[in-house]
Short mmCIF file of C-alpha atoms in Angstrom, two decimals:
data_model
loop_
_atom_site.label_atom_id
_atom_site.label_comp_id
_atom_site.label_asym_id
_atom_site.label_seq_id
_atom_site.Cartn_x
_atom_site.Cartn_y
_atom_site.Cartn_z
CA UNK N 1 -34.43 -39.83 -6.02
CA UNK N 2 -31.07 -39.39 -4.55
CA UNK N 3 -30.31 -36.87 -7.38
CA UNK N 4 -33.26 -34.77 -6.15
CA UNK N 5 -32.10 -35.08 -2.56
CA UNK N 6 -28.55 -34.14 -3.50
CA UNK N 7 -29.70 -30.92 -5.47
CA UNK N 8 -32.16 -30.23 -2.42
CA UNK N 9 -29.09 -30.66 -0.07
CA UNK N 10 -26.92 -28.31 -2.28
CA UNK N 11 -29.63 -25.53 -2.34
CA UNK N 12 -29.63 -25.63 1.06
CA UNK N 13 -26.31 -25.09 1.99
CA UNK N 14 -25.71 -22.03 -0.44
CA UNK N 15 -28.52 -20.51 1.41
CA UNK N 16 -27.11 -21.22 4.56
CA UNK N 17 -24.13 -19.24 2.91
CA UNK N 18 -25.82 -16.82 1.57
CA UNK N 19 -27.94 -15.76 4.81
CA UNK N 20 -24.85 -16.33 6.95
CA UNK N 21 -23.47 -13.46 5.39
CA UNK N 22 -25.89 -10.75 5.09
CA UNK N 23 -26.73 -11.18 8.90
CA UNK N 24 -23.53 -10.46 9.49
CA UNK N 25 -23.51 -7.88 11.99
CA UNK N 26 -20.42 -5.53 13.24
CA UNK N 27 -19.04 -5.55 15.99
CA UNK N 28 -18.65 -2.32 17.99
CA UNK N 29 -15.03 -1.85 19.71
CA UNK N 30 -13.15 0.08 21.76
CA UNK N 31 -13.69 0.97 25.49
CA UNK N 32 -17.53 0.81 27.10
CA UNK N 33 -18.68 1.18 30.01
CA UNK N 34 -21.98 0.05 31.61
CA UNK N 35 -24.42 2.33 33.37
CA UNK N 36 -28.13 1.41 35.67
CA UNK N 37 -30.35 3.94 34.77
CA UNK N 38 -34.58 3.07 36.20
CA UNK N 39 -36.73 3.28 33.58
CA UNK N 40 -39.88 2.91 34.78
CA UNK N 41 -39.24 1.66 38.71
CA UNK N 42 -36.73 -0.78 37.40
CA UNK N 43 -33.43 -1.15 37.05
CA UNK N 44 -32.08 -0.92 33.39
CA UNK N 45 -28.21 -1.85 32.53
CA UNK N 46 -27.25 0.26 29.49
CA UNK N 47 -24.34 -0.16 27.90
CA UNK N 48 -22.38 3.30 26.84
CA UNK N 49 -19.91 2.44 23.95
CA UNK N 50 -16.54 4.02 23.36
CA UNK N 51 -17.16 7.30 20.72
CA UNK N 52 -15.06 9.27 18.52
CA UNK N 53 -14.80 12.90 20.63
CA UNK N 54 -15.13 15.85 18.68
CA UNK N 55 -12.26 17.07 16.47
CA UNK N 56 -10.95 20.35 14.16
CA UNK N 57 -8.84 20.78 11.27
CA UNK N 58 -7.62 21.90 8.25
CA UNK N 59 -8.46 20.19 5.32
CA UNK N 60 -5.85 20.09 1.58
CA UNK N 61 -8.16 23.46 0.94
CA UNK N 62 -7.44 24.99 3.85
CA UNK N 63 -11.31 24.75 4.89
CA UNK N 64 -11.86 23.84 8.62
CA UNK N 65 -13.28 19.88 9.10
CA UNK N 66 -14.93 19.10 12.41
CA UNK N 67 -16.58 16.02 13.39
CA UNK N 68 -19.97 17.37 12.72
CA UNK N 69 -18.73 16.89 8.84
CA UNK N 70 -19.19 13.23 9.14
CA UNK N 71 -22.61 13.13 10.70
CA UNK N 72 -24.92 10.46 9.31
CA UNK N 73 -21.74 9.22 7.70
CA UNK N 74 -19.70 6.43 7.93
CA UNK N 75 -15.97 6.99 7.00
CA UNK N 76 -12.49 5.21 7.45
CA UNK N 77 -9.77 7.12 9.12
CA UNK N 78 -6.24 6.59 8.78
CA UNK N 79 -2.61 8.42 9.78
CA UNK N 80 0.31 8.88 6.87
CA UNK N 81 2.60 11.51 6.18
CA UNK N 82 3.04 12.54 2.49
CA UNK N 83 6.57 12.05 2.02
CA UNK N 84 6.78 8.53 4.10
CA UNK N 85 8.20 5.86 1.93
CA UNK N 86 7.47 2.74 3.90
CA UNK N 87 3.53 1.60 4.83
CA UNK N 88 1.94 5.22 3.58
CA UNK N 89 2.28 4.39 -0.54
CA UNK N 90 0.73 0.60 0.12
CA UNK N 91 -2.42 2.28 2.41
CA UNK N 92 -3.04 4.94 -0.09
CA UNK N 93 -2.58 2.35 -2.92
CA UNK N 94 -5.43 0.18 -0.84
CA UNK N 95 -7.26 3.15 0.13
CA UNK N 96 -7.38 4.38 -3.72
CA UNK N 97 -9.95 1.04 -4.21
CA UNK N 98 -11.76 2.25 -1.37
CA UNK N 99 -12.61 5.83 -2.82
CA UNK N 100 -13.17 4.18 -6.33
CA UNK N 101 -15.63 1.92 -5.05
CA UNK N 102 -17.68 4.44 -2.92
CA UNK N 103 -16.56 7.79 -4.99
CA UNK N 104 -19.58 10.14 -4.99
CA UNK N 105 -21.70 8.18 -2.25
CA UNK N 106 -22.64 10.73 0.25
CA UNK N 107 -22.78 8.35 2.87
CA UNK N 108 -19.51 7.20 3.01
CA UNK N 109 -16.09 9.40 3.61
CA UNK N 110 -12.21 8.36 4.29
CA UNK N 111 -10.75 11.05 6.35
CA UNK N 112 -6.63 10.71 6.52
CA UNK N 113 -4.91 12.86 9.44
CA UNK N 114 -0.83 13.74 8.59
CA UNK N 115 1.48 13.11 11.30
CA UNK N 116 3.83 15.59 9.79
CA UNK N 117 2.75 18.99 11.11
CA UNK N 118 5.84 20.48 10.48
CA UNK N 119 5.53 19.09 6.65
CA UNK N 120 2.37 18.77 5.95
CA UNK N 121 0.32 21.79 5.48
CA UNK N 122 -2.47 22.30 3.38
CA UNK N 123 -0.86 23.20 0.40
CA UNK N 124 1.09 20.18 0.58
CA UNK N 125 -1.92 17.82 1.37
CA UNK N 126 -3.53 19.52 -1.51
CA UNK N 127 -0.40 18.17 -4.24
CA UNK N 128 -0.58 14.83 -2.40
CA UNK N 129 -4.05 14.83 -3.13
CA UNK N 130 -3.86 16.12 -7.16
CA UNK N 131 -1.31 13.77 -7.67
CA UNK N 132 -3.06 10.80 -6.28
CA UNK N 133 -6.07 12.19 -8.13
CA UNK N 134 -8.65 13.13 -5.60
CA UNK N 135 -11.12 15.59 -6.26
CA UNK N 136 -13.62 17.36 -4.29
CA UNK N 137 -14.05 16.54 -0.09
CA UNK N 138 -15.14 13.22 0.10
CA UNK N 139 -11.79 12.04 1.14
CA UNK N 140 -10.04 14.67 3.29
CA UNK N 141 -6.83 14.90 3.91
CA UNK N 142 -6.40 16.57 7.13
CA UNK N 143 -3.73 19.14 8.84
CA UNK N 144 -3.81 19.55 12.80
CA UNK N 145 -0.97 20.23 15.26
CA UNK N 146 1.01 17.36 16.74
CA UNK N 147 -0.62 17.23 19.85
CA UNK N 148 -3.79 16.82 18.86
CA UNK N 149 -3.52 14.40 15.89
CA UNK N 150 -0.90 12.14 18.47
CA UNK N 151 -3.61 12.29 20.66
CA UNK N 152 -6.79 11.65 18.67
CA UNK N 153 -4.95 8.69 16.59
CA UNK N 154 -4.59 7.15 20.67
CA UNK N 155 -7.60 7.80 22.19
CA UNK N 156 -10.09 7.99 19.41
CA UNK N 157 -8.90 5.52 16.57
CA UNK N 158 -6.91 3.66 19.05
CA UNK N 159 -3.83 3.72 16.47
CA UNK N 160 -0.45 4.40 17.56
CA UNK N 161 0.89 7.15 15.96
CA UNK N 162 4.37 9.55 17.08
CA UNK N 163 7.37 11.11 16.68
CA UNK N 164 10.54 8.76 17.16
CA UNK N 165 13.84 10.25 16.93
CA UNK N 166 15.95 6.77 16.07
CA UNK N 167 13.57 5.95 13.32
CA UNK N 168 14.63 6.71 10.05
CA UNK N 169 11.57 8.43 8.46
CA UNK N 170 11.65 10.00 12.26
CA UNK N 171 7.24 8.84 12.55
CA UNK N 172 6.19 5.53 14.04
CA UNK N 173 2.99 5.03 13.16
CA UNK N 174 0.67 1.47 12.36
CA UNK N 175 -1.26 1.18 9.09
CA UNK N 176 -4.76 0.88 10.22
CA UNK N 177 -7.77 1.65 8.86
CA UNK N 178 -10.31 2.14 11.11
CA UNK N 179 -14.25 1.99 10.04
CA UNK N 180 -16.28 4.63 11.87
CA UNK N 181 -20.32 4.23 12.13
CA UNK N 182 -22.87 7.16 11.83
CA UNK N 183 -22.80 7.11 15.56
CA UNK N 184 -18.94 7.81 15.54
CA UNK N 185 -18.66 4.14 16.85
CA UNK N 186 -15.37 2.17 15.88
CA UNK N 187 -16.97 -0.60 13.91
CA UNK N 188 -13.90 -2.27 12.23
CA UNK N 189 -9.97 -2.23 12.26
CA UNK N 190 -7.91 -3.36 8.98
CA UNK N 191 -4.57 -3.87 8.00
CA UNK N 192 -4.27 -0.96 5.55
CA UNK N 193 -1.03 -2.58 4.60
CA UNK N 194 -3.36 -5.69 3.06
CA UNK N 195 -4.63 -5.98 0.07
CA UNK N 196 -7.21 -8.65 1.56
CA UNK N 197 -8.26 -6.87 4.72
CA UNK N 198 -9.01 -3.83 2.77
CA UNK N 199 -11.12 -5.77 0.36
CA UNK N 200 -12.55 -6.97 3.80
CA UNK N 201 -13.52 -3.78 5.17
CA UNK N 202 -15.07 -3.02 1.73
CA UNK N 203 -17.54 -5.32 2.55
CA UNK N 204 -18.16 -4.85 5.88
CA UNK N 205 -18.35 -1.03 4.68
CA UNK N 206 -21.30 -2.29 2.55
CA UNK N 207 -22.82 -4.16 5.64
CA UNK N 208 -22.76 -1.37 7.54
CA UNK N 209 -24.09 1.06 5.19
CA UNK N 210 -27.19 -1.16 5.06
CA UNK N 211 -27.57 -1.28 9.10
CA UNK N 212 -27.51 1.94 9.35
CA UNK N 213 -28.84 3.09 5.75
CA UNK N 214 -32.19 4.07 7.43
CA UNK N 215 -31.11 6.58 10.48
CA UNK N 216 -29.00 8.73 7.51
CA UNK N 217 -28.93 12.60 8.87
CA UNK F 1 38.52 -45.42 -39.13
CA UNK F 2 35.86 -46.06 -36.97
CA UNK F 3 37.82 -45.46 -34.27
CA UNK F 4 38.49 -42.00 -35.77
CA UNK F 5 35.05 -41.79 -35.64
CA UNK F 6 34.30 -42.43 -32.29
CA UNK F 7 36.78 -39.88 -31.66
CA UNK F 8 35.14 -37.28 -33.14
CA UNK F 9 32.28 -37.82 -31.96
CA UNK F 10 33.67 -37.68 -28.45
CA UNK F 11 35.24 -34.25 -29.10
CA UNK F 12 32.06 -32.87 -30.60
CA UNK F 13 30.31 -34.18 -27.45
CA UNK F 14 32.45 -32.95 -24.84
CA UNK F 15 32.91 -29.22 -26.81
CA UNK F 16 28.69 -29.56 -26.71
CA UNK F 17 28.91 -30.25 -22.88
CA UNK F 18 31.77 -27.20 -22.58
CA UNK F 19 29.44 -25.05 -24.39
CA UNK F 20 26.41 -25.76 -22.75
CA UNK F 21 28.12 -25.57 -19.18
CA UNK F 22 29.14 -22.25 -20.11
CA UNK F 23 25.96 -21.20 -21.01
CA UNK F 24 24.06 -22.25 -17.91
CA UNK F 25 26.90 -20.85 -15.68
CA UNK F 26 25.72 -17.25 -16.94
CA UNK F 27 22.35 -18.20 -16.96
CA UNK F 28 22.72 -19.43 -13.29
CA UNK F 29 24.14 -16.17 -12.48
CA UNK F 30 21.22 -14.20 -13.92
CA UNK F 31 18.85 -16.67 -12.61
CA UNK F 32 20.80 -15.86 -8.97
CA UNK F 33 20.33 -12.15 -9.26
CA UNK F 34 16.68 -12.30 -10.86
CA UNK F 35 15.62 -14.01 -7.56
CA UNK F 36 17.73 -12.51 -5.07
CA UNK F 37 16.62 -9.09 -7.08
CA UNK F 38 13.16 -9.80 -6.46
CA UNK F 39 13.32 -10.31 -2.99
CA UNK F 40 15.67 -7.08 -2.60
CA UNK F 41 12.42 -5.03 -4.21
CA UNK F 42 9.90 -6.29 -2.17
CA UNK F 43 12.16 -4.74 0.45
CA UNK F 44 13.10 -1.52 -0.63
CA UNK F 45 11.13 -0.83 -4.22
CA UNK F 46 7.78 -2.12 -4.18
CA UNK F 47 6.21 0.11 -0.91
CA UNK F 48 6.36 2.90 -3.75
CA UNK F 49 6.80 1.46 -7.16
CA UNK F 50 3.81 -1.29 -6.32
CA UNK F 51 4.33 -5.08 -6.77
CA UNK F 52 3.95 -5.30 -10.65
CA UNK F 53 5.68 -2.31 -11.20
CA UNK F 54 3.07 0.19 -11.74
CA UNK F 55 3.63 2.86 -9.74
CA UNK F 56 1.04 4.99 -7.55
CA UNK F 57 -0.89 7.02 -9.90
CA UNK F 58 1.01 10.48 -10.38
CA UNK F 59 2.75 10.86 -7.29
CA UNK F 60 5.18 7.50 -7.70
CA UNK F 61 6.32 6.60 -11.34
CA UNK F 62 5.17 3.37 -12.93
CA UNK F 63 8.85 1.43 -14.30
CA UNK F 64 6.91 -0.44 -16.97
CA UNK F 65 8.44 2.00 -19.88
CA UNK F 66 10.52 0.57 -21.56
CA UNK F 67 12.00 3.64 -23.28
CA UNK F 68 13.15 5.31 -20.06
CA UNK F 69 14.53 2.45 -19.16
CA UNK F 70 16.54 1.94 -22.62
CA UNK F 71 17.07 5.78 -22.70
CA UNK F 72 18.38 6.31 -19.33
CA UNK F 73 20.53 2.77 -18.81
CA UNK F 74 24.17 4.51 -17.87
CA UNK F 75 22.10 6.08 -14.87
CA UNK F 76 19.50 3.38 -13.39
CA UNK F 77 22.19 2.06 -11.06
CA UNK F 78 22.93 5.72 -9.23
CA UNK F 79 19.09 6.14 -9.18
CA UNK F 80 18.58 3.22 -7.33
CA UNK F 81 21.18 3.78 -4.56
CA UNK F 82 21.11 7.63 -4.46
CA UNK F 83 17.53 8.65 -5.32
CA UNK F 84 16.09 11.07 -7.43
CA UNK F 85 15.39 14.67 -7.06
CA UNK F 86 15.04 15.69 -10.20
CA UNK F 87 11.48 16.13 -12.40
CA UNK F 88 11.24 13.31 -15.17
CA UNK F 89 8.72 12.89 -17.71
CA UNK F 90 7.61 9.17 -17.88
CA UNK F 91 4.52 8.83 -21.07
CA UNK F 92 3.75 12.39 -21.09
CA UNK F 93 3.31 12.29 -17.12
CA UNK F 94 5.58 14.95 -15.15
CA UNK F 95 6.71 13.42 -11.44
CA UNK F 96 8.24 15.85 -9.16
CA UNK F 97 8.25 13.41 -5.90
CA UNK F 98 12.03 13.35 -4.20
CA UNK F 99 12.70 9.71 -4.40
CA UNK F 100 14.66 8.65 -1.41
CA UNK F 101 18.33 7.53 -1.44
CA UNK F 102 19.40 3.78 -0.32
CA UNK F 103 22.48 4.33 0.37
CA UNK F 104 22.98 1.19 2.59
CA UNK F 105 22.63 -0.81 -1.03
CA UNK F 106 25.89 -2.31 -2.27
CA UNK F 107 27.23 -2.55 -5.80
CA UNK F 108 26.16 -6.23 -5.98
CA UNK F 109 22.43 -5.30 -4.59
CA UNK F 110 21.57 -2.58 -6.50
CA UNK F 111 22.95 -5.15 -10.24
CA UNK F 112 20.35 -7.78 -8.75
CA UNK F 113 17.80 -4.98 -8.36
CA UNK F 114 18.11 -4.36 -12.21
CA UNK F 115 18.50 -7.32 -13.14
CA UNK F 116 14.98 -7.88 -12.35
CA UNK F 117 13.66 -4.60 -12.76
CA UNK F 118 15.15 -4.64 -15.95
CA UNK F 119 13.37 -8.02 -16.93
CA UNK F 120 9.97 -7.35 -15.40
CA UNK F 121 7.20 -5.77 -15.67
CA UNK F 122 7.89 -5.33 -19.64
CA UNK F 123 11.08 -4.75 -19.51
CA UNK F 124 13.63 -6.56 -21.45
CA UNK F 125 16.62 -5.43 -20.98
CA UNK F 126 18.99 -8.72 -20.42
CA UNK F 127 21.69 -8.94 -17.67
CA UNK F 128 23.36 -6.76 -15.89
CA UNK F 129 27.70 -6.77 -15.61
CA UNK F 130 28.34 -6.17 -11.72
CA UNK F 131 31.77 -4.39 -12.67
CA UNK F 132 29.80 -1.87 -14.63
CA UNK F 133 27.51 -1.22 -12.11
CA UNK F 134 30.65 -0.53 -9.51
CA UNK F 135 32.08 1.84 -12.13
CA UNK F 136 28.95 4.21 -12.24
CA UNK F 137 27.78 4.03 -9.04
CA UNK F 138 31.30 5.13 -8.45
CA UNK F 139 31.04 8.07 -10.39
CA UNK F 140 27.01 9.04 -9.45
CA UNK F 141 28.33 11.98 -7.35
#
């Protein structure tokens, strides 16, 4: 009798576990704002969330990428430069499982923005790229003037990312990976650094992709 | 006679102790440098070269051969404090990446550094002589 109640007890709480985790919902982050609208002679509070605003660049093949390339997608951005010796090698290391475990999944897309203008142009994206063994567009590394990739890593990723004079590698810029929704939502920040976090956002990657599995473009 | 014995044994057992001091100091040393080695690649090593040594894929070499290691001993030290920007072939793979110079390293950091580079990660290539390393980094340029 009090074996049966202990198994009973046991079953229980690994499906307490295992529901815990698949309702496991995102959160959404960034700035949002909240707006009345009347929807029928009454007085409706929407809430507007912060979204990614639309962007332009060159890709390692020299082929224009623009925000409309990740519709009905969700993707991971991320800033590096290819010849930075500190954080860059440990998020592309992390970011290598990423790819591996959703290579080929049209859903899902890591886009990486250089910080190096100067540096950094296609053709050099493109060795980065062959040498770390990426093939084809799903992860695109991406080439855009200083301005605007100082500016989108602030205001749309919320990363900061800029030029610094006194630093050695002469770039200060934070590791983060940041998960993007199908609605260009920011659904997730991660240490790229991490080992852990990125196996983190592997799985919230996998949470998300089922949210949103049904609404893909 | 068996206090001639007795003193024998004494002299066996103190030359034992000698010995065995001796020993330890050396392996205390290497012990020393092993550790403080470690801790000096975690700092300046493993962002590229990866925790255990493996590199990142083809654009940072892996340090697990062993033959490079073997083949290329009389210059390890000046590639560790002045870089690399040359193209090596490591198992068939070609790198081309510049590696960056530390030059801020000193002669006693960059022996600890191979000391445990050199015993890690497959390698076994014993202790390092600090006075050796001074006389080739001294000549790297």
């Amino acid at each position: 009798m009090r074996l049966l109640l202990f198994i009973i007890c046991c079953i229980l709480t690994l499906q307490a576990c295992t529901s815990g985790s698949q309702n496991k919902k995102l959160p959404i982050l960034g700035e949002r704002e909240a707006v009345e609208t009347q929807v029928k002679g009454k007085t409706v509070v929407d809430t507007i969330y912060q979204t990614v605003a639309p962007f332009s660049y060159l890709n390692q093949d020299s082929v224009r990428v623009s925000n409309s390339d990740f519709d009905g997608r969700i993707y991971v951005a991320d800033f590096f430069f290819t010849s930075c010796n500190t954080i860059c090698p440990q998020m592309h290391r992390n970011m290598l499982k990423v790819y591996e475990k959703f290579k080929g999944n049209p859903q899902v897309k890591i886009l990486s923005h250089s910080i190096d203008a100067k540096y950094d142009v296609p053709s050099r994206l493109k060795k980065y790229a062959g040498k770390l063994g990426i093939e084809g567009n799903q992860w695109e590394f991406v080439h855009g003037s200083s301005d605007s990739i100082y500016n989108v890593s602030a205001k749309n990723y919320l990363v900061a990312a800029y030029e610094d004079k006194t630093d050695p590698q002469g770039f200060v810029h934070q590791g983060w990976f940041i998960l993007v929704d199908k609605n260009k939502h920011l659904r997730g920040a991660y240490d790229g650094t991490k080992a852990d976090q990125v196996e983190l956002m592997i799985n919230d990657m996998q949470i998300l992709l089922d949210e949103q599995g049904g609404d893909a473009k | 006679m068996r206090n001639r014995v007795l003193y024998i044994l004494f002299t066996v057992a103190c030359l034992c102790i000698f010995i065995q001091a001796c020993q330890s100091e050396q392996e205390i040393t290497y012990a020393r440098y092993y550790v403080n080695g470690k801790g000096l690649y975690e700092k300046y090593c493993q962002n590229c070269h990866a925790p255990d040594g493996s590199g990142l894929k083809n654009l940072y070499p892996p340090l697990t051969d062993t033959v490079y290691m073997k083949d290329n001993l009389g210059k390890l030290a000046c590639i560790v404090k002045y870089g690399l920007n040359d193209t090596i072939t490591i198992g068939g793979q070609v790198y081309d990446s510049k590696m960056p110079a530390t030059t801020e390293l000193t002669d006693i950091d960059v022996t600890q550094i191979l000391v445990y580079i050199g015993n890690s990660f497959g390698n076994k290539l014993g202790t390092f002589d600090m006075k050796e390393v001074s006389s080739q980094v001294k000549e790297c340029r």
